[in-house]
Amino acid sequence: MAVFVALGAFLMTLAGGWTAQRVTDRRHLVLGLAGGLMLGVVGLDLLPEALRAADTEVHGVPVALLLFVAGFLVAHLVERLLAARQAAHGAGEHDGRTPEVGLTAAAAMVGHSAMDGVAIGAAFQVGHGMGLAVALAVIAHDFADGFNTFTLTTVYGNARRRAVAMLVADAVAPVAGAASTLLFTIPEPLLGGYLGFFGGALLYLAAAEILPEAHHEHPARPTLLCTVAGAAFIWLVVGIAE
């Protein structure tokens, strides 16, 4: 049942990626929407779930928040190191952006989608009602995952072929994750820590890369409205899932 439901996430991820690649003439609006979706996923979905799952503290601070900050800093460090390596070897960047960063970010999205599948499978082990509720949330925000995976890959200068390959991997990941729960389960505190770390990395990409690029040399109002709409959409999805 969990694997069958995860097929819905597969289809929604592909739908999100298809939408992202069909609106290339409005790239700034796509990026603005992607930034809002990423912000909404982090603030309204990933971080609350991470705090609930990993509720222990270290020196007065929840572990999930420490890993959230660590994820942000690691994403920044990886981008700077890759940019420095490109410059040292004289390799050209795409508008000042390193393609490896896009692939790394997309790979992180694939890993997150696999964990989404694990979450579906684990919820079904608790009960069908819990499983369906979690599946609804995953399927709804996997549209954003597909959208963001394709956008993150291409915005850093990767070819469309690579972006499509990462999109397909992101679509397959939740199905594989759900199937893996037939073999093992992940302890809840570990899952919460992962969500916090991934949320910090995703926030960095949204705030430091995607949104500045969206507003570069384009009217701010339509792009800003797309960003707000993306965050509001995730809020609606989270509210329905609850």
CSV table of N, CA, C and O in Angstrom, one decimal, residues 52 74 85 91 105:
chain,number,residue,atom,x,y,z
A,52,ARG,N,9.9,18.4,16.2
A,52,ARG,CA,9.0,17.4,16.8
A,52,ARG,C,9.8,16.1,17.0
A,52,ARG,O,9.7,15.4,18.0
A,74,VAL,N,27.1,24.6,5.9
A,74,VAL,CA,27.7,23.6,5.0
A,74,VAL,C,27.4,23.9,3.5
A,74,VAL,O,28.2,23.8,2.6
A,85,ARG,N,37.5,26.4,-6.5
A,85,ARG,CA,38.1,25.3,-7.4
A,85,ARG,C,38.0,25.6,-8.8
A,85,ARG,O,38.9,25.5,-9.6
A,91,ALA,N,38.3,27.3,-15.0
A,91,ALA,CA,37.1,26.8,-15.7
A,91,ALA,C,36.1,27.9,-15.7
A,91,ALA,O,35.9,28.6,-14.7
A,105,ALA,N,22.9,20.3,-5.1
A,105,ALA,CA,21.6,20.7,-4.5
A,105,ALA,C,20.5,19.7,-5.0
A,105,ALA,O,19.6,19.3,-4.2
